[in-house]
GROMACS .gro file of C-alpha atoms in nm:
model
  261
    1MET     CA    1   1.929  -1.168   2.448
    2LYS     CA    2   2.232  -1.099   2.230
    3ILE     CA    3   2.357  -0.745   2.170
    4GLU     CA    4   2.585  -0.703   1.874
    5GLY     CA    5   2.880  -0.466   1.856
    6LYS     CA    6   3.112  -0.426   1.559
    7ARG     CA    7   3.389  -0.189   1.458
    8TYR     CA    8   3.411  -0.047   1.111
    9ILE     CA    9   3.762  -0.054   0.965
   10GLY     CA   10   3.798   0.232   0.719
   11LYS     CA   11   3.867   0.051   0.394
   12SER     CA   12   3.723   0.144   0.055
   13GLY     CA   13   3.392   0.017  -0.078
   14TYR     CA   14   3.076  -0.086   0.101
   15ILE     CA   15   3.123  -0.254   0.439
   16PRO     CA   16   2.808  -0.421   0.577
   17LEU     CA   17   2.802  -0.401   0.956
   18ILE     CA   18   2.448  -0.498   1.057
   19ASN     CA   19   2.242  -0.726   0.835
   20GLY     CA   20   1.991  -1.008   0.854
   21TYR     CA   21   2.222  -1.216   1.072
   22SER     CA   22   2.222  -0.969   1.363
   23ASP     CA   23   1.991  -0.954   1.663
   24LEU     CA   24   1.784  -0.686   1.489
   25LYS     CA   25   1.486  -0.803   1.285
   26LEU     CA   26   1.438  -0.496   1.065
   27LEU     CA   27   1.745  -0.274   1.040
   28ASN     CA   28   2.043  -0.320   0.811
   29PHE     CA   29   2.340  -0.085   0.827
   30GLY     CA   30   2.673  -0.034   0.654
   31ILE     CA   31   2.935   0.226   0.565
   32LEU     CA   32   3.034   0.323   0.211
   33ARG     CA   33   3.377   0.475   0.155
   34LEU     CA   34   3.444   0.601  -0.195
   35ARG     CA   35   3.770   0.740  -0.324
   36LYS     CA   36   3.751   1.048  -0.544
   37GLY     CA   37   3.617   0.955  -0.887
   38ARG     CA   38   3.462   0.621  -0.785
   39ARG     CA   39   3.095   0.519  -0.817
   40TYR     CA   40   2.856   0.297  -0.626
   41ARG     CA   41   2.516   0.176  -0.743
   42ALA     CA   42   2.245  -0.020  -0.558
   43ILE     CA   43   1.875  -0.103  -0.558
   44LEU     CA   44   1.671  -0.256  -0.274
   45LYS     CA   45   1.333  -0.370  -0.401
   46ASN     CA   46   1.165  -0.441  -0.067
   47ARG     CA   47   1.353  -0.202   0.162
   48GLU     CA   48   1.355   0.172   0.214
   49THR     CA   49   1.695   0.334   0.256
   50ALA     CA   50   1.849   0.644   0.411
   51LEU     CA   51   2.188   0.765   0.288
   52VAL     CA   52   2.362   1.006   0.528
   53VAL     CA   53   2.675   1.183   0.405
   54LEU     CA   54   2.922   1.166   0.693
   55SER     CA   55   3.199   1.349   0.507
   56GLY     CA   56   3.298   1.446   0.154
   57ARG     CA   57   3.109   1.568  -0.150
   58ILE     CA   58   2.910   1.354  -0.396
   59ASP     CA   59   2.676   1.358  -0.694
   60LEU     CA   60   2.354   1.158  -0.653
   61LYS     CA   61   2.120   0.991  -0.901
   62CYS     CA   62   1.797   0.816  -0.807
   63ASP     CA   63   1.613   0.700  -1.118
   64ARG     CA   64   1.516   1.025  -1.295
   65TYR     CA   65   1.618   1.245  -1.001
   66ARG     CA   66   1.960   1.417  -1.001
   67TRP     CA   67   2.145   1.618  -0.738
   68ALA     CA   68   2.491   1.767  -0.789
   69SER     CA   69   2.764   1.847  -0.537
   70ILE     CA   70   2.594   1.713  -0.224
   71GLY     CA   71   2.779   1.732   0.108
   72ARG     CA   72   3.002   1.998   0.256
   73ARG     CA   73   3.125   1.890   0.599
   74LYS     CA   74   3.476   1.755   0.653
   75ASP     CA   75   3.357   1.528   0.935
   76VAL     CA   76   3.048   1.459   1.145
   77PHE     CA   77   3.147   1.726   1.399
   78SER     CA   78   3.148   2.001   1.133
   79GLY     CA   79   2.783   2.089   1.078
   80ARG     CA   80   2.462   1.928   0.968
   81ALA     CA   81   2.444   1.646   0.717
   82PHE     CA   82   2.308   1.604   0.369
   83ALA     CA   83   2.095   1.290   0.335
   84LEU     CA   84   1.874   1.110   0.086
   85TYR     CA   85   1.563   0.904   0.155
   86VAL     CA   86   1.523   0.629  -0.108
   87PRO     CA   87   1.188   0.445  -0.126
   88PRO     CA   88   1.177   0.072  -0.204
   89GLY     CA   89   1.249  -0.019  -0.566
   90PHE     CA   90   1.446   0.293  -0.660
   91GLU     CA   91   1.799   0.249  -0.792
   92TYR     CA   92   2.049   0.503  -0.665
   93GLU     CA   93   2.401   0.589  -0.779
   94ILE     CA   94   2.668   0.778  -0.586
   95PHE     CA   95   2.966   0.946  -0.753
   96ALA     CA   96   3.245   1.071  -0.527
   97ILE     CA   97   3.362   1.423  -0.616
   98THR     CA   98   3.603   1.399  -0.321
   99ASP     CA   99   3.694   1.111  -0.091
  100SER     CA  100   3.362   1.046   0.082
  101GLU     CA  101   3.205   0.842   0.361
  102ILE     CA  102   2.833   0.761   0.361
  103ALA     CA  103   2.620   0.574   0.616
  104ILE     CA  104   2.355   0.350   0.460
  105CYS     CA  105   2.055   0.245   0.673
  106SER     CA  106   1.765   0.035   0.548
  107ALA     CA  107   1.451  -0.137   0.673
  108PRO     CA  108   1.167  -0.338   0.516
  109GLY     CA  109   0.906  -0.144   0.325
  110ASN     CA  110   0.664  -0.137   0.034
  111ILE     CA  111   0.555   0.225   0.054
  112LYS     CA  112   0.484   0.414  -0.268
  113SER     CA  113   0.682   0.732  -0.217
  114VAL     CA  114   0.940   0.948  -0.395
  115PRO     CA  115   1.309   1.008  -0.322
  116ARG     CA  116   1.367   1.303  -0.093
  117LEU     CA  117   1.689   1.500  -0.064
  118ILE     CA  118   1.736   1.630   0.290
  119ARG     CA  119   1.953   1.940   0.308
  120PRO     CA  120   2.121   2.080   0.620
  121LEU     CA  121   1.855   2.349   0.658
  122ASP     CA  122   1.586   2.077   0.649
  123ILE     CA  123   1.733   1.903   0.953
  124ARG     CA  124   1.570   1.990   1.283
  125LEU     CA  125   1.805   2.067   1.574
  126ARG     CA  126   1.688   1.993   1.928
  127ASN     CA  127   1.887   2.091   2.236
  128VAL     CA  128   1.792   1.811   2.473
  129GLY     CA  129   1.858   1.775   2.846
  130LYS     CA  130   2.045   2.004   3.083
  131ASP     CA  131   2.362   2.023   3.292
  132ASN     CA  132   2.599   1.741   3.195
  133PHE     CA  133   2.337   1.546   3.003
  134ARG     CA  134   2.270   1.825   2.753
  135ARG     CA  135   2.326   1.723   2.391
  136LYS     CA  136   2.243   1.827   2.035
  137VAL     CA  137   2.000   1.602   1.850
  138TYR     CA  138   1.956   1.633   1.473
  139ASP     CA  139   1.639   1.479   1.324
  140ILE     CA  140   1.710   1.375   0.964
  141VAL     CA  141   1.450   1.117   0.856
  142ASP     CA  142   1.158   1.193   1.086
  143GLU     CA  143   0.780   1.223   1.063
  144ARG     CA  144   0.816   1.497   0.801
  145ILE     CA  145   0.953   1.240   0.553
  146GLU     CA  146   0.700   1.008   0.389
  147ALA     CA  147   0.861   0.680   0.496
  148GLN     CA  148   0.722   0.354   0.630
  149THR     CA  149   0.947   0.221   0.907
  150LEU     CA  150   1.271   0.424   0.923
  151LEU     CA  151   1.369   0.703   1.161
  152VAL     CA  152   1.725   0.839   1.137
  153GLY     CA  153   1.921   1.115   1.307
  154GLU     CA  154   2.245   1.220   1.473
  155THR     CA  155   2.342   1.313   1.830
  156ILE     CA  156   2.653   1.493   1.956
  157ASN     CA  157   2.765   1.503   2.320
  158ALA     CA  158   3.006   1.762   2.455
  159PRO     CA  159   3.313   1.624   2.638
  160GLY     CA  160   3.224   1.445   2.959
  161ASN     CA  161   2.851   1.452   2.890
  162TRP     CA  162   2.580   1.186   2.880
  163SER     CA  163   2.296   1.134   2.635
  164SER     CA  164   2.000   0.903   2.592
  165TYR     CA  165   1.958   1.022   2.950
  166PRO     CA  166   1.765   0.985   3.165
  167PRO     CA  167   1.784   0.627   3.039
  168HIS     CA  168   1.498   0.547   2.807
  169LYS     CA  169   1.369   0.248   2.616
  170HIS     CA  170   1.121   0.179   2.336
  171ASP     CA  171   1.065  -0.196   2.323
  172ARG     CA  172   0.694  -0.233   2.407
  173ASP     CA  173   0.394  -0.157   2.188
  174ASN     CA  174   0.207   0.033   2.456
  175LEU     CA  175   0.105   0.363   2.301
  176PRO     CA  176   0.062   0.637   2.398
  177GLU     CA  177   0.315   0.565   2.678
  178GLU     CA  178   0.575   0.374   2.472
  179SER     CA  179   0.642   0.260   2.115
  180ASP     CA  180   0.822  -0.055   1.997
  181LEU     CA  181   1.129   0.038   1.791
  182GLU     CA  182   1.458  -0.147   1.750
  183GLU     CA  183   1.766   0.073   1.718
  184LEU     CA  184   2.135   0.090   1.635
  185TYR     CA  185   2.405   0.346   1.715
  186PHE     CA  186   2.711   0.420   1.498
  187PHE     CA  187   2.977   0.611   1.691
  188LYS     CA  188   3.261   0.851   1.617
  189LEU     CA  189   3.482   1.034   1.864
  190TYR     CA  190   3.687   1.354   1.845
  191PRO     CA  191   3.977   1.323   1.889
  192PRO     CA  192   3.935   0.968   1.755
  193ASP     CA  193   4.148   0.795   2.020
  194GLY     CA  194   3.896   0.860   2.300
  195PHE     CA  195   3.627   0.631   2.432
  196GLY     CA  196   3.276   0.630   2.568
  197VAL     CA  197   3.047   0.380   2.736
  198ILE     CA  198   2.697   0.250   2.673
  199ARG     CA  199   2.492   0.058   2.927
  200ILE     CA  200   2.207  -0.158   2.795
  201TYR     CA  201   1.980  -0.297   3.064
  202ASP     CA  202   1.626  -0.375   3.171
  203ARG     CA  203   1.455  -0.425   3.505
  204ARG     CA  204   1.464  -0.804   3.483
  205LYS     CA  205   1.792  -0.979   3.406
  206MET     CA  206   1.983  -0.791   3.133
  207ASP     CA  207   2.264  -0.551   3.225
  208LYS     CA  208   2.557  -0.502   2.988
  209ILE     CA  209   2.820  -0.228   2.960
  210TYR     CA  210   3.030  -0.173   2.647
  211VAL     CA  211   3.333   0.048   2.588
  212ILE     CA  212   3.275   0.254   2.273
  213ARG     CA  213   3.559   0.334   2.034
  214ASN     CA  214   3.567   0.534   1.712
  215ASN     CA  215   3.361   0.369   1.433
  216ASP     CA  216   3.186   0.120   1.662
  217VAL     CA  217   2.827   0.017   1.592
  218VAL     CA  218   2.602  -0.125   1.864
  219THR     CA  219   2.259  -0.284   1.824
  220ILE     CA  220   1.979  -0.209   2.070
  221PRO     CA  221   1.694  -0.457   2.023
  222GLU     CA  222   1.552  -0.368   2.365
  223GLY     CA  223   1.631  -0.213   2.701
  224TYR     CA  224   1.743   0.122   2.839
  225HIS     CA  225   2.061   0.253   2.671
  226PRO     CA  226   2.236   0.564   2.814
  227VAL     CA  227   2.565   0.681   2.656
  228GLY     CA  228   2.854   0.871   2.817
  229VAL     CA  229   3.192   1.001   2.698
  230ILE     CA  230   3.513   1.080   2.885
  231PRO     CA  231   3.621   1.443   2.946
  232GLY     CA  232   3.824   1.598   2.665
  233TYR     CA  233   3.647   1.408   2.388
  234LYS     CA  234   3.327   1.466   2.193
  235ILE     CA  235   3.112   1.170   2.095
  236TYR     CA  236   2.883   1.146   1.793
  237TYR     CA  237   2.639   0.877   1.706
  238LEU     CA  238   2.415   0.820   1.411
  239TRP     CA  239   2.096   0.650   1.526
  240ALA     CA  240   1.854   0.450   1.318
  241LEU     CA  241   1.525   0.306   1.440
  242ALA     CA  242   1.262   0.089   1.277
  243GLY     CA  243   0.927  -0.048   1.384
  244LYS     CA  244   0.586  -0.148   1.255
  245LYS     CA  245   0.447   0.173   1.403
  246ARG     CA  246   0.673   0.461   1.303
  247ILE     CA  247   0.618   0.663   1.619
  248MET     CA  248   0.897   0.791   1.844
  249LYS     CA  249   0.769   0.746   2.198
  250PRO     CA  250   1.041   0.642   2.445
  251ARG     CA  251   0.976   0.560   2.809
  252ASP     CA  252   1.217   0.690   3.074
  253ASP     CA  253   1.352   0.467   3.350
  254PRO     CA  254   1.142   0.582   3.648
  255GLU     CA  255   1.440   0.546   3.882
  256TYR     CA  256   1.625   0.827   3.704
  257ALA     CA  257   1.343   1.032   3.552
  258TRP     CA  258   1.361   1.282   3.839
  259VAL     CA  259   1.667   1.450   3.682
  260LYS     CA  260   1.439   1.617   3.427
  261LYS     CA  261   1.265   1.818   3.699
   0.00000   0.00000   0.00000
């Protein structure tokens, strides 16, 4: 199995990072950077899309829907996001009021739904774990949004902490114990010169460890995938999942599940 890792270089415009040529079958992902006063327009006829404002302030149009002055955080460590869920076949347009950075996630779909603006107060915060694997998880596009395949959120680890821990996976359609969802992580660090690690492994033959830098993206088609960060640095990752059954049901690695007790 191939696991793909790429680093986003912060140039202007749309930068595709994960597309149909990756090891993921469903998810596409890219970053849009717009200078103040610039516009970006797109339509995906057979894919549903989530736009997550990482930083900056924008105006949004989605067919007849309009939203003004969306976004307020200076970076991903400064509060909850604004986001937009775009159903298949809807054209959207982004106008940058300030220099802005937007994550764009998409997956196949043909659902008949309506665009949904997700405000910071709409985002559910979960404090997950304990001790040095405690982290903040923000659910953005979850079961409350009428979507077909996409689930999107953000996680922030305090310095020196671990997340996606105890290690879990979701690569088997075996409900109610486990769901089958592919995933990707997009990382940022604060300060940005730090690093983290991600281990992706199974109980058969796969075991890979990657050093994570600022603006890295890593695909997770299968396997357990815990994340850690060095002391003195926070780590953030946007996570996007997609599957035929849009149910979040991970399975913990039984060797490490005892830490929850």
